[in-house]
Short mmCIF file of C-alpha atoms in Angstrom, two decimals:
data_model
loop_
_atom_site.label_atom_id
_atom_site.label_comp_id
_atom_site.label_asym_id
_atom_site.label_seq_id
_atom_site.Cartn_x
_atom_site.Cartn_y
_atom_site.Cartn_z
CA UNK A 1 9.73 -18.54 6.78
CA UNK A 2 8.40 -15.32 8.25
CA UNK A 3 4.84 -14.15 7.60
CA UNK A 4 2.76 -11.10 8.53
CA UNK A 5 -0.97 -10.41 8.81
CA UNK A 6 -3.49 -8.21 10.54
CA UNK A 7 -7.23 -7.71 10.97
CA UNK A 8 -8.41 -11.30 10.60
CA UNK A 9 -11.49 -10.53 12.70
CA UNK A 10 -12.35 -14.21 13.08
CA UNK A 11 -16.06 -14.84 13.59
CA UNK A 12 -17.09 -11.19 13.02
CA UNK A 13 -20.20 -10.51 10.93
CA UNK A 14 -19.68 -6.78 11.54
CA UNK A 15 -16.35 -6.88 9.68
CA UNK A 16 -17.88 -8.81 6.79
CA UNK A 17 -20.50 -6.08 6.48
CA UNK A 18 -18.46 -2.90 6.94
CA UNK A 19 -15.40 -4.11 5.00
CA UNK A 20 -17.47 -5.71 2.23
CA UNK A 21 -15.65 -8.99 2.63
CA UNK A 22 -16.77 -11.59 0.07
CA UNK A 23 -18.39 -13.90 2.62
CA UNK A 24 -22.00 -14.30 3.65
CA UNK A 25 -21.40 -15.68 7.13
CA UNK A 26 -18.69 -15.68 9.79
CA UNK A 27 -18.35 -19.44 9.23
CA UNK A 28 -17.41 -18.83 5.57
CA UNK A 29 -14.91 -16.15 6.65
CA UNK A 30 -13.38 -18.41 9.31
CA UNK A 31 -13.00 -21.33 6.89
CA UNK A 32 -11.34 -19.17 4.23
CA UNK A 33 -8.94 -17.59 6.74
CA UNK A 34 -7.94 -20.97 8.20
CA UNK A 35 -7.59 -22.73 4.82
CA UNK A 36 -5.61 -19.89 3.23
CA UNK A 37 -3.36 -19.51 6.27
CA UNK A 38 -2.60 -23.23 6.55
CA UNK A 39 -2.04 -23.62 2.80
CA UNK A 40 0.66 -20.93 2.97
CA UNK A 41 2.18 -21.21 6.43
CA UNK A 42 4.09 -24.32 7.51
CA UNK A 43 4.03 -25.59 11.08
CA UNK A 44 7.59 -24.35 11.77
CA UNK A 45 7.09 -20.87 10.22
CA UNK A 46 6.55 -17.72 12.30
CA UNK A 47 3.57 -15.43 11.77
CA UNK A 48 3.49 -11.91 13.18
CA UNK A 49 -0.13 -10.90 13.77
CA UNK A 50 -0.61 -7.14 14.04
CA UNK A 51 -3.83 -7.05 15.96
CA UNK A 52 -7.59 -7.35 15.60
CA UNK A 53 -7.52 -11.13 15.48
CA UNK A 54 -11.16 -11.58 16.44
CA UNK A 55 -12.34 -14.73 18.21
CA UNK A 56 -9.13 -15.94 19.86
CA UNK A 57 -10.26 -19.57 19.96
CA UNK A 58 -9.43 -19.85 16.24
CA UNK A 59 -5.69 -19.45 16.88
CA UNK A 60 -5.41 -23.16 17.70
CA UNK A 61 -6.38 -24.07 14.13
CA UNK A 62 -3.56 -22.09 12.52
CA UNK A 63 -0.09 -23.30 11.54
CA UNK A 64 3.07 -21.66 12.73
CA UNK A 65 4.48 -19.93 15.75
CA UNK A 66 2.19 -16.97 16.38
CA UNK A 67 3.64 -13.68 17.63
CA UNK A 68 0.95 -11.16 18.54
CA UNK A 69 0.96 -7.36 18.68
CA UNK A 70 -2.29 -5.99 20.11
CA UNK A 71 -4.75 -4.10 17.95
CA UNK A 72 -7.44 -1.69 19.04
CA UNK A 73 -9.89 -4.57 19.55
CA UNK A 74 -7.58 -6.29 22.05
CA UNK A 75 -6.32 -3.31 24.06
CA UNK A 76 -8.31 -2.88 27.23
CA UNK A 77 -10.36 -5.97 26.50
CA UNK A 78 -7.91 -8.82 27.15
CA UNK A 79 -5.16 -9.04 29.73
CA UNK A 80 -1.67 -10.00 28.66
CA UNK A 81 -2.15 -13.34 30.42
CA UNK A 82 -5.39 -14.06 28.55
CA UNK A 83 -3.72 -13.40 25.19
CA UNK A 84 -0.79 -15.64 26.14
CA UNK A 85 -3.20 -18.57 26.29
CA UNK A 86 -3.70 -18.31 22.52
CA UNK A 87 -0.43 -16.99 21.08
CA UNK A 88 3.17 -18.15 21.45
CA UNK A 89 4.41 -14.62 22.12
CA UNK A 90 2.41 -11.52 23.04
CA UNK A 91 4.30 -8.27 22.61
CA UNK A 92 3.52 -5.83 25.44
CA UNK A 93 3.96 -2.50 23.58
CA UNK A 94 2.21 -0.83 20.63
CA UNK A 95 5.27 -0.97 18.35
CA UNK A 96 7.48 -4.05 18.10
CA UNK A 97 11.01 -3.84 16.68
CA UNK A 98 12.11 -6.86 14.67
CA UNK A 99 15.67 -7.04 13.29
CA UNK A 100 15.78 -9.41 10.31
CA UNK A 101 18.80 -10.72 8.43
CA UNK A 102 17.73 -11.46 4.86
CA UNK A 103 20.46 -12.87 2.62
CA UNK A 104 23.14 -11.04 4.59
CA UNK A 105 21.36 -7.68 4.69
CA UNK A 106 19.92 -6.41 7.97
CA UNK A 107 16.45 -4.85 8.02
CA UNK A 108 14.86 -2.97 10.90
CA UNK A 109 11.19 -3.85 10.79
CA UNK A 110 8.68 -2.04 12.98
CA UNK A 111 5.37 -3.82 13.58
CA UNK A 112 2.26 -2.05 14.83
CA UNK A 113 -1.48 -2.14 14.41
CA UNK A 114 -2.21 1.54 13.71
CA UNK A 115 -0.24 3.09 10.85
CA UNK A 116 0.10 6.45 12.60
CA UNK A 117 2.47 4.79 15.09
CA UNK A 118 5.01 4.69 12.24
CA UNK A 119 5.02 8.38 11.29
CA UNK A 120 8.32 8.94 13.09
CA UNK A 121 9.95 6.04 11.22
CA UNK A 122 9.91 6.63 7.43
CA UNK A 123 10.94 3.71 5.25
CA UNK A 124 14.59 3.70 4.24
CA UNK A 125 16.80 1.13 2.58
CA UNK A 126 17.01 -0.81 5.82
CA UNK A 127 13.88 0.31 7.69
CA UNK A 128 10.40 -1.05 7.01
CA UNK A 129 7.18 -0.33 8.86
CA UNK A 130 4.31 -2.82 8.82
CA UNK A 131 0.78 -2.06 9.97
CA UNK A 132 -2.88 -3.04 9.70
CA UNK A 133 -6.01 -1.36 11.06
CA UNK A 134 -7.19 0.35 7.85
CA UNK A 135 -8.17 -2.90 6.12
CA UNK A 136 -8.04 -2.35 2.36
CA UNK A 137 -7.91 1.45 2.22
CA UNK A 138 -4.25 1.70 1.21
CA UNK A 139 -1.49 -0.86 0.80
CA UNK A 140 1.68 1.25 0.75
CA UNK A 141 2.46 4.50 2.53
CA UNK A 142 5.75 6.39 2.83
CA UNK A 143 6.25 4.93 6.28
CA UNK A 144 5.01 1.40 5.79
CA UNK A 145 3.17 -1.46 4.20
CA UNK A 146 -0.31 -2.63 5.14
CA UNK A 147 -0.33 -6.35 5.95
CA UNK A 148 -4.10 -6.45 6.54
CA UNK A 149 -5.63 -9.69 5.34
CA UNK A 150 -8.23 -7.87 3.20
CA UNK A 151 -5.48 -6.71 0.83
CA UNK A 152 -3.74 -10.06 0.54
CA UNK A 153 -6.46 -12.52 -0.43
CA UNK A 154 -7.19 -13.31 3.22
CA UNK A 155 -3.75 -14.90 3.58
CA UNK A 156 -0.65 -13.89 5.56
CA UNK A 157 2.09 -12.40 3.37
CA UNK A 158 5.70 -13.49 3.46
CA UNK A 159 8.89 -11.50 3.92
CA UNK A 160 9.72 -11.74 0.19
CA UNK A 161 6.46 -9.94 -0.63
CA UNK A 162 7.17 -7.31 2.01
CA UNK A 163 10.61 -6.69 0.51
CA UNK A 164 9.10 -6.44 -3.00
CA UNK A 165 6.72 -3.65 -1.89
CA UNK A 166 9.46 -2.00 0.16
CA UNK A 167 11.72 -1.83 -2.90
CA UNK A 168 8.87 -0.53 -5.08
CA UNK A 169 7.98 2.17 -2.55
CA UNK A 170 11.56 3.36 -2.30
CA UNK A 171 12.60 3.24 -5.95
CA UNK A 172 9.63 3.04 -8.29
CA UNK A 173 6.47 4.59 -6.88
CA UNK A 174 6.11 8.29 -7.65
CA UNK A 175 4.36 11.04 -5.67
CA UNK A 176 0.95 10.11 -7.13
CA UNK A 177 1.01 6.86 -5.19
CA UNK A 178 1.35 8.60 -1.83
CA UNK A 179 -0.99 11.58 -2.33
#
């Protein structure tokens, strides 16, 4: 299976405070993130992490093959080589292109940390943008879907869920959703 997440902010009291996460301590946050992740993600699944992971040492406790796209907290702070010590793949650019065949239909998925990187790529029937960075401020925009952990019960979300929101954004949500 394929999963997506962003903005875990492992071991960050600051994120608990400013995002009003329902945890008193970083230890509570870390435990919830690890338990939820490992209850959903199998060891042979792939998880695309769209930045702001937090304390990198927690990556070793998480199931799955971990593909990492840098967020604003990693850029300029860690070298590519340092990140490679914790993740299976570290993407070198701000926007990663991921072609996905889902039941015989091809999707062009663009992965990035900041949503504004997707403005030039509106969602279409076969194009999906995924982002994080804004935590729980908005889940669906015209150009993408927020995979931030705050919006998804502190658990990575799977491709089926992404395709559900993609379909809703294209065919069911009206202008009031996006304004």
